[in-house]
Short mmCIF file of C-alpha atoms in Angstrom, two decimals:
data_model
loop_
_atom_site.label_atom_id
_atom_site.label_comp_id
_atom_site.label_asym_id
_atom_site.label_seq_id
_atom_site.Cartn_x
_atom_site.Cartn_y
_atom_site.Cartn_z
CA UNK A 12 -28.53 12.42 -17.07
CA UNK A 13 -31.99 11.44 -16.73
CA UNK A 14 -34.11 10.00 -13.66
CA UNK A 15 -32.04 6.37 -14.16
CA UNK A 16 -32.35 4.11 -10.73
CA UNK A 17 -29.59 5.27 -8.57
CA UNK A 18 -29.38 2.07 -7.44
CA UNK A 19 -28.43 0.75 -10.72
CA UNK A 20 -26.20 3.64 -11.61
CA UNK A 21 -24.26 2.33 -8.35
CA UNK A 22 -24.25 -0.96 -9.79
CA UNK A 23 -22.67 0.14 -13.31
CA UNK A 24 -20.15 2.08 -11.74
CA UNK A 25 -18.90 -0.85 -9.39
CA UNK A 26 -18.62 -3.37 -12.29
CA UNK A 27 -16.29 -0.43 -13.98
CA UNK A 28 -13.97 -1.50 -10.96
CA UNK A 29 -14.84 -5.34 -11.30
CA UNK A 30 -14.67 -5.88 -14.63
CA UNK A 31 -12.55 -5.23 -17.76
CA UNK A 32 -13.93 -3.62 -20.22
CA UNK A 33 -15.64 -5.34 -23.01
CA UNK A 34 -15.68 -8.42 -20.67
CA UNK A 35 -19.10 -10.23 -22.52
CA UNK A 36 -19.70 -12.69 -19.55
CA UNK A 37 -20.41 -10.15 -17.82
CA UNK A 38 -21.98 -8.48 -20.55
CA UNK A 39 -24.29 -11.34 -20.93
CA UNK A 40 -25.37 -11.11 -17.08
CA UNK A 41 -26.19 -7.96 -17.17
CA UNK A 42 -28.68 -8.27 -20.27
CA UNK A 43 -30.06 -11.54 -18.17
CA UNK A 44 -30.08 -10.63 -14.48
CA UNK A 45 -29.38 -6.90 -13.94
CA UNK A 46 -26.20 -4.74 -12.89
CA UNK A 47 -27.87 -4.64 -9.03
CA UNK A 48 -28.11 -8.51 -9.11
CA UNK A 49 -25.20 -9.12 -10.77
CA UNK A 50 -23.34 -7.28 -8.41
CA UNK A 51 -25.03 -8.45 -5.21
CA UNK A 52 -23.76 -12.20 -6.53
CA UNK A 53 -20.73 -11.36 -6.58
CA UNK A 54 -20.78 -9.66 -3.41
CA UNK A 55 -23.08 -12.28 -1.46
CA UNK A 56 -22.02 -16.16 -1.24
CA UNK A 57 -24.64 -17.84 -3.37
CA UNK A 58 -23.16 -20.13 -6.51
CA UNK A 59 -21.74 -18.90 -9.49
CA UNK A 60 -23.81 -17.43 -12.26
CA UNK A 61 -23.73 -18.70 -15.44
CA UNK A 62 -20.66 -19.71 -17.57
CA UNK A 63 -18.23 -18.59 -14.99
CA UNK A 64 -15.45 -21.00 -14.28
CA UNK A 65 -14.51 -21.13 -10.00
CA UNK A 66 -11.23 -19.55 -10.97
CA UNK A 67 -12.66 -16.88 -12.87
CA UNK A 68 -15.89 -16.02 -10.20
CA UNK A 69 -13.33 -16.38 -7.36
CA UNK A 70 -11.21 -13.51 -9.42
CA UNK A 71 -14.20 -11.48 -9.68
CA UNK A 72 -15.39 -11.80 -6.25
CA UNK A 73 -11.98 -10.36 -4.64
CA UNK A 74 -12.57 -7.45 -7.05
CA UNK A 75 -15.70 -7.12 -6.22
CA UNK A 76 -15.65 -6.97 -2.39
CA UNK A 77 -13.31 -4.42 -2.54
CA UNK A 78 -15.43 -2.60 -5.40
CA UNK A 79 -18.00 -2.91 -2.18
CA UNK A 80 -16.24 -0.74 0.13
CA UNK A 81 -17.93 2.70 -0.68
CA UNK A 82 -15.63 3.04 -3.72
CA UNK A 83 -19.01 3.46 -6.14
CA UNK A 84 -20.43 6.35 -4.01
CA UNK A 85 -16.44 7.82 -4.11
CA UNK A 86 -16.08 7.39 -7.87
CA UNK A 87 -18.72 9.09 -8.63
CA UNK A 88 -17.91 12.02 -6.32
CA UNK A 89 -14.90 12.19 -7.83
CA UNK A 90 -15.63 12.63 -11.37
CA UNK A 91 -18.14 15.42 -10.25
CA UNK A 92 -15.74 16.76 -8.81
CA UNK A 93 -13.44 17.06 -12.38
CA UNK A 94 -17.03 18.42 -14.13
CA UNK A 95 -17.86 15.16 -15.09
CA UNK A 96 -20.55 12.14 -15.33
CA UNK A 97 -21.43 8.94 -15.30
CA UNK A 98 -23.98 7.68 -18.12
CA UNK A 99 -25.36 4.61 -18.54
CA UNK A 100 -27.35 2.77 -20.94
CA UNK A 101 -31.17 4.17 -20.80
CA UNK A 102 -29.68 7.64 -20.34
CA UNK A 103 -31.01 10.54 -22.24
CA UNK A 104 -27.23 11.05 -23.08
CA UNK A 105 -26.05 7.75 -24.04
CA UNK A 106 -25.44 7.05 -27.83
CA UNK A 107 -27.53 4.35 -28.93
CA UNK A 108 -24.82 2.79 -31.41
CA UNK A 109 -22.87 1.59 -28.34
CA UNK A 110 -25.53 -1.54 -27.93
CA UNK A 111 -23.99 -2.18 -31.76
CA UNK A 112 -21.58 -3.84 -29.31
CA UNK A 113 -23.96 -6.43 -27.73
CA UNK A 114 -22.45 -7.80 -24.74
CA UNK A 115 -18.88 -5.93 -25.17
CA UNK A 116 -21.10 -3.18 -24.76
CA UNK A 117 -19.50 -0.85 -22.00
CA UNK A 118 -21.25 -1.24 -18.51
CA UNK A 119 -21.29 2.59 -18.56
CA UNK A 120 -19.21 5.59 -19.76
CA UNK A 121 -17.37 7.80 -17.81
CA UNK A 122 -17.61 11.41 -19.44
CA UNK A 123 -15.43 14.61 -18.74
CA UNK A 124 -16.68 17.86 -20.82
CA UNK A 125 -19.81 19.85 -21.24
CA UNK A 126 -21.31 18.80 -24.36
CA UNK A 127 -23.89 16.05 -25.06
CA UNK A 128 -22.04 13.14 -25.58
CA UNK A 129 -25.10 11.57 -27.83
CA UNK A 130 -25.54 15.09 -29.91
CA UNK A 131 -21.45 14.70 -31.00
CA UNK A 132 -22.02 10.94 -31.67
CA UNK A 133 -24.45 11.70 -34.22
CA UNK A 134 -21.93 13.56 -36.59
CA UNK A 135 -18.83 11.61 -35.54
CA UNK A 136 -15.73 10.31 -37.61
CA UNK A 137 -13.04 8.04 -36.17
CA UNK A 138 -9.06 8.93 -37.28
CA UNK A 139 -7.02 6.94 -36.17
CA UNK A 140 -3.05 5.68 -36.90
CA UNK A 141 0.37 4.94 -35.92
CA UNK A 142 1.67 6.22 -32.95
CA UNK A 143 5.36 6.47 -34.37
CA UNK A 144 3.82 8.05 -37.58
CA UNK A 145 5.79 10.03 -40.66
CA UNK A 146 5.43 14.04 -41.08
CA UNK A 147 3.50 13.12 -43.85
CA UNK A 148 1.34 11.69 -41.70
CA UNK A 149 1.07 14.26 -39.13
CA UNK A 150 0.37 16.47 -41.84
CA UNK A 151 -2.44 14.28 -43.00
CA UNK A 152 -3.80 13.83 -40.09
CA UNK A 153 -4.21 17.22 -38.53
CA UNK A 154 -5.94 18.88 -41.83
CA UNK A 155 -8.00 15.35 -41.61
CA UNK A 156 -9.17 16.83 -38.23
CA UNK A 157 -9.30 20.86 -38.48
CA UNK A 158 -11.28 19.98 -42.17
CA UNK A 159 -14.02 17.82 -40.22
CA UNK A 160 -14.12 19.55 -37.18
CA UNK A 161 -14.21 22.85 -39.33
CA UNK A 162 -17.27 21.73 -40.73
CA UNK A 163 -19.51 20.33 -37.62
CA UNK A 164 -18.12 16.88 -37.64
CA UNK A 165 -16.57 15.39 -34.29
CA UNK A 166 -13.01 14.04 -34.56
CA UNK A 167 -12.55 11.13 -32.29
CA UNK A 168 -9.35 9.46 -31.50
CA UNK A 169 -7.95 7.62 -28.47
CA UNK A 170 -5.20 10.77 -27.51
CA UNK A 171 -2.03 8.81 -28.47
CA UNK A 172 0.90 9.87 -29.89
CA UNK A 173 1.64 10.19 -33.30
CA UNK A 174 -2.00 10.17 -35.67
CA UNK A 175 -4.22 10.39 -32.66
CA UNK A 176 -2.80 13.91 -31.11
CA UNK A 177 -2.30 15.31 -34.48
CA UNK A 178 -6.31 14.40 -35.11
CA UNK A 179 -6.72 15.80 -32.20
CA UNK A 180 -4.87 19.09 -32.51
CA UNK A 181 -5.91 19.64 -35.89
CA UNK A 182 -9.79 19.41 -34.86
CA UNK A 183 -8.79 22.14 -31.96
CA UNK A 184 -7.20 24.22 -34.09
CA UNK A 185 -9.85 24.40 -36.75
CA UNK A 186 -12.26 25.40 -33.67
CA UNK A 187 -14.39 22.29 -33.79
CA UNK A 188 -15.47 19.50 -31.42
CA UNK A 189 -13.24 16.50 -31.01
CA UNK A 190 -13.72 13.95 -28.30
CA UNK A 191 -11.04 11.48 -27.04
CA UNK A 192 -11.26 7.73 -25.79
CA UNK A 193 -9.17 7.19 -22.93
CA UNK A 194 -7.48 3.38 -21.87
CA UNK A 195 -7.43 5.05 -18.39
CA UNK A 196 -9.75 7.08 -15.94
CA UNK A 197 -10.80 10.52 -17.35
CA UNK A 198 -8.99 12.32 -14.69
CA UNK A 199 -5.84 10.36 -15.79
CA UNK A 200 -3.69 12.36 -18.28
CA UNK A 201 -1.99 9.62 -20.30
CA UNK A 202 0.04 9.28 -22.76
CA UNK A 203 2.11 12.04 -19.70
CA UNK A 204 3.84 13.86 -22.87
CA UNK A 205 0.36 14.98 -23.54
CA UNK A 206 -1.00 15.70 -20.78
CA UNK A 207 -1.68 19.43 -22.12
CA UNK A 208 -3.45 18.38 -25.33
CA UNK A 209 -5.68 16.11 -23.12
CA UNK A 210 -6.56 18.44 -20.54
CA UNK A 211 -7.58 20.97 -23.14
CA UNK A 212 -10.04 18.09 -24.62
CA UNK A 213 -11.65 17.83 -21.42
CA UNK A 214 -11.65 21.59 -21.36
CA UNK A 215 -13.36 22.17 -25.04
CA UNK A 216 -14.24 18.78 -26.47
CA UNK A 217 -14.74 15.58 -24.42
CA UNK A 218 -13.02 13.05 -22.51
CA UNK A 219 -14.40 9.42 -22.33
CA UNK A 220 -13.58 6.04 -20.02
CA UNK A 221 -14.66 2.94 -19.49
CA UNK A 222 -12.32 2.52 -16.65
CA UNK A 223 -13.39 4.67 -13.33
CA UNK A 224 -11.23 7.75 -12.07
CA UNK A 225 -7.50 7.01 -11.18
CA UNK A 226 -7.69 3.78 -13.47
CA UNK A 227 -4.27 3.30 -15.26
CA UNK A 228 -3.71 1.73 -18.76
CA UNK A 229 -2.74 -1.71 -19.75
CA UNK A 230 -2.21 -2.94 -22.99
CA UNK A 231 -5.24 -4.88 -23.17
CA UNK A 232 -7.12 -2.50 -22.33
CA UNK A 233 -5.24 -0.12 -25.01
CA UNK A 234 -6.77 -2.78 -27.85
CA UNK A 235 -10.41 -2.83 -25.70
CA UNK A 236 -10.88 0.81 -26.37
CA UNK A 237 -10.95 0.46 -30.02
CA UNK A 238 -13.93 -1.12 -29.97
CA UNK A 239 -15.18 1.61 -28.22
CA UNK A 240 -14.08 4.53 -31.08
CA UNK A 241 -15.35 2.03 -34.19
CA UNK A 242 -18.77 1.81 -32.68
CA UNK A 243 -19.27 5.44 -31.65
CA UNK A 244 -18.50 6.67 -34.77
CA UNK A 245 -19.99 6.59 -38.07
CA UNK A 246 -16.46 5.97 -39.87
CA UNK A 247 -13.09 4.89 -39.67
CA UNK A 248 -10.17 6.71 -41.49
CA UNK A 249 -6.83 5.18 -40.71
CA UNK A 250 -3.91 7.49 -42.20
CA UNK A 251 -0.98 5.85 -41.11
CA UNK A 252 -0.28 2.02 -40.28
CA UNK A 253 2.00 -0.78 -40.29
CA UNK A 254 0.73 -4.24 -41.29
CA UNK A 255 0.26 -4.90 -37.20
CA UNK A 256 -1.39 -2.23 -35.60
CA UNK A 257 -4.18 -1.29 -33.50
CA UNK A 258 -5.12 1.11 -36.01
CA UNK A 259 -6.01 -2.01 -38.49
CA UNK A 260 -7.76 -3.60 -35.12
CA UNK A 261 -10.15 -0.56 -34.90
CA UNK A 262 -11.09 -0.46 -38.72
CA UNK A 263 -12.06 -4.22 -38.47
CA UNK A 264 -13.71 -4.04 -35.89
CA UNK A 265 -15.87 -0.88 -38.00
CA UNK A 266 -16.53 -3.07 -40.84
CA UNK A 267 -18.26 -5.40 -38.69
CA UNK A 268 -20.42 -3.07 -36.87
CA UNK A 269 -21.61 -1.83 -40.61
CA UNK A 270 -19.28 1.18 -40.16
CA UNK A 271 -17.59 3.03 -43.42
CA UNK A 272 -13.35 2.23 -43.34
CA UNK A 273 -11.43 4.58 -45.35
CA UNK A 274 -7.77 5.06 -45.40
CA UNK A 275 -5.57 7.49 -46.82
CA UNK A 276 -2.84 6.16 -49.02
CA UNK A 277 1.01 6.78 -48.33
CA UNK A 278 4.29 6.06 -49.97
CA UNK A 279 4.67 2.57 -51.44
CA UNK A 280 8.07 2.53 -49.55
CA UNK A 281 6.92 3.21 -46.17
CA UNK A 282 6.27 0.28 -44.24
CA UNK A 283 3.75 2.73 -42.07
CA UNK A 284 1.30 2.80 -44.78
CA UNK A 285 1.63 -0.92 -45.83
CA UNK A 286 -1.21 -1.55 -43.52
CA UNK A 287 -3.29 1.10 -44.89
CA UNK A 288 -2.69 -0.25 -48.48
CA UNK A 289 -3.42 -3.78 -47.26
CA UNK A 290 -6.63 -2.67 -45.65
CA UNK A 291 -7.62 -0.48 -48.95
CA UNK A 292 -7.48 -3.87 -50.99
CA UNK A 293 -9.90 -5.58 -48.75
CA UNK A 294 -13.85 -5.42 -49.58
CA UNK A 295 -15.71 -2.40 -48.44
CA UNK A 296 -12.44 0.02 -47.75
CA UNK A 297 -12.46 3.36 -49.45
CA UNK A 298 -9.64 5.79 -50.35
CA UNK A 299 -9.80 9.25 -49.05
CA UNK A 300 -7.57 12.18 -49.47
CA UNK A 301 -9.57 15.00 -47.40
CA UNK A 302 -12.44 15.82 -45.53
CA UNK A 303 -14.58 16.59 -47.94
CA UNK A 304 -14.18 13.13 -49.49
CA UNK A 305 -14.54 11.52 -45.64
CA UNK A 306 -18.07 14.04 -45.67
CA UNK A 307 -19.28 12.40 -49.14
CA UNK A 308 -19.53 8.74 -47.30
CA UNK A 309 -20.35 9.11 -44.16
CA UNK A 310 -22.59 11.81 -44.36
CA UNK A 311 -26.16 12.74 -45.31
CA UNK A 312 -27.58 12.72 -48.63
CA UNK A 313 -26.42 15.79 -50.30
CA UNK A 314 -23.14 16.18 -48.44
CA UNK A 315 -20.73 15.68 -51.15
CA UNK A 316 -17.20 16.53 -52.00
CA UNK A 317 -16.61 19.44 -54.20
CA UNK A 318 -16.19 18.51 -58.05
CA UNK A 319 -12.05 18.40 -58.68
CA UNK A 320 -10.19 20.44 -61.36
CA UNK A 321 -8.30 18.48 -63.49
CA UNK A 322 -4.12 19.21 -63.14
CA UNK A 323 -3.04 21.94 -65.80
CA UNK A 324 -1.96 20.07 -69.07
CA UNK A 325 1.87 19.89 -69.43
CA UNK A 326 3.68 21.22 -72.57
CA UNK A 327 4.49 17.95 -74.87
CA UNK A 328 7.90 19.01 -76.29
CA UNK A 329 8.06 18.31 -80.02
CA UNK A 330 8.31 14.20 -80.50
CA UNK A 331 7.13 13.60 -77.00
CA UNK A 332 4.64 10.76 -78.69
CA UNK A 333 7.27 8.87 -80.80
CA UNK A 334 9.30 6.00 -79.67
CA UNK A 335 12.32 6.60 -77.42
CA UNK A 336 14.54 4.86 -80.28
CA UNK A 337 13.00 7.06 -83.36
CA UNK A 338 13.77 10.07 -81.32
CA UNK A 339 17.98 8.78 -80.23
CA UNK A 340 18.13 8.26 -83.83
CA UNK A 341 16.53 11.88 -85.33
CA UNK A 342 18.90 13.73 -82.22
CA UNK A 343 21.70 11.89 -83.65
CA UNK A 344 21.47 13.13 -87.26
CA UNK A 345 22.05 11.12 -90.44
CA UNK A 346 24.14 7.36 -90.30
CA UNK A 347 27.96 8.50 -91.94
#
């Protein structure tokens, strides 16, 4: 971190408590007024800012008052305490394509891990999938992630189940960076059944919040994080999805930030890759079957996949090229 005004660092981390993420009234104050002022109106007893209903300002104002009570100063004591920070826009740290985001941009990151958030951003590719996901997919997935990783590029998923901890795994295992976007406080290990996997992120890669230490997942907040992976990242691969998922969510939301979406096609039969093949028939989606191919779009002139070998010609057995018929009729011999 940088020499950033405490005061507004304070500020940030108290609307992390206020707030839901991606919440772009708030958003919107913040670019107008400030996170200090912002938060001393809804702390003091002065009128409503702008656009906020009396339901929705009296909501925020019981959040915020107990947001008030020392819990900034204790937040961020507590994520020191883990190894970790709290960066916020203006940061020497802070990767610029979050403002891509506007006013859903997130009122600050909370960051668990020793390496440069911005520096892994630069040379980042989202995978992403179903959490009840195929072996196929699993398979796909973790050479996805140990063939990117494996060659400098930072896997980033959201830790899930299913295509997200094989992503994950498969980036760890080929000894690269991969970086995970948590729906809960980085000192939260959720999904529980991988509590391992994510602790070792936070141990070799990075672990990354909106939401301030102890935070639990909702499911809103499960879809708000998506946003969070399709801006960070220069691409989106989705390997496995059904026709509603999250997966499809994140990809969209991608495409409208200018990022690349790419998917990697499954079995026609499996209703986990319809969504993938739906998405691949949309405008500006791209097939991809490894990382090389992934490296060839999103990255820097030059990068590009390796030329293929064509598949060894099969032997043609004698008559292959005639009609089925001709050839019933010559194994059948002469008409009596």
């Amino acid at each position: 971190m940088t020499g950033h005004d405490e005061g507004d660092r304070l500020a940030r981390a108290a609307l992390t408590r206020i707030a839901e993420p991606g919440d772009e009234l708030v958003g919107g104050w913040l670019r107008t007024y400030g996170a200090r002022e912002v938060v001393d109106a809804l702390t003091g007893e002065g009128a409503p800012l702008d656009g906020a209903s009396e339901r929705r300002w009296s909501g925020l104002r019981i959040r915020a008052r107990r947001a008030e009570e020392g819990q900034p100063e204790a937040d961020l004591e507590r994520v020191r305490a883990v190894g970790g920070r709290f960066l916020c826009p203006g940061d020497a740290e802070w990767p610029a394509q979050l403002d891509d985001l506007a006013d859903a941009r997130p009122f600050g990151i909370w960051v668990r891990g020793e390496p440069s958030l911005r520096f892994w951003a630069l040379r980042s590719v989202a995978v992403v999938g179903s959490r009840a996901c195929t072996d196929y997919g699993a398979h796909v997935a973790a050479v996805l992630g140990s063939g990117l990783a494996g060659r400098g590029w930072t896997v980033v998923s959201g830790g899930a189940y299913g295509i997200d901890g094989a992503a994950h795994r498969g980036a760890l295992a080929g000894g690269g960076p991969t970086a995970c976007v948590l729906a809960c406080g980085v000192d939260v290990a959720y999904p529980p059944g991988h509590g391992a996997l994510i602790r070792r992120i936070g141990e070799e890669g990075l672990l990354l919040a909106e939401l301030p230490p102890g935070d639990h997942p909702t499911r809103s907040r499960f879809v708000l994080r998506n946003r969070v992976i399709a801006a960070l990242t220069r691409g989106t691969v989705v390997v496995e999805a059904a026709l509603r998922s999250g997966a499809l969510v994140t990809a969209r939301s991608a495409r409208r930030m200018g990022r690349l979406v790419m998917g990697t096609p499954g079995p026609v039969t499996s209703s986990l890759s319809a969504g993938v093949h739906g998405l691949l028939r949309e405008e500006e989606s791209f097939v991809v079957t490894d990382a090389p191919e992934v490296i060839e779009l999103v990255g820097d002139m030059g990068e590009l996949a390796p030329a293929r070998a064509s598949p060894p010609a099969r032997v043609r057995p004698p008559g292959a090229g005639r009609p089925v018929a001709d050839r019933l009729r010559a194994a059948r011999g002469p008409a009596p």
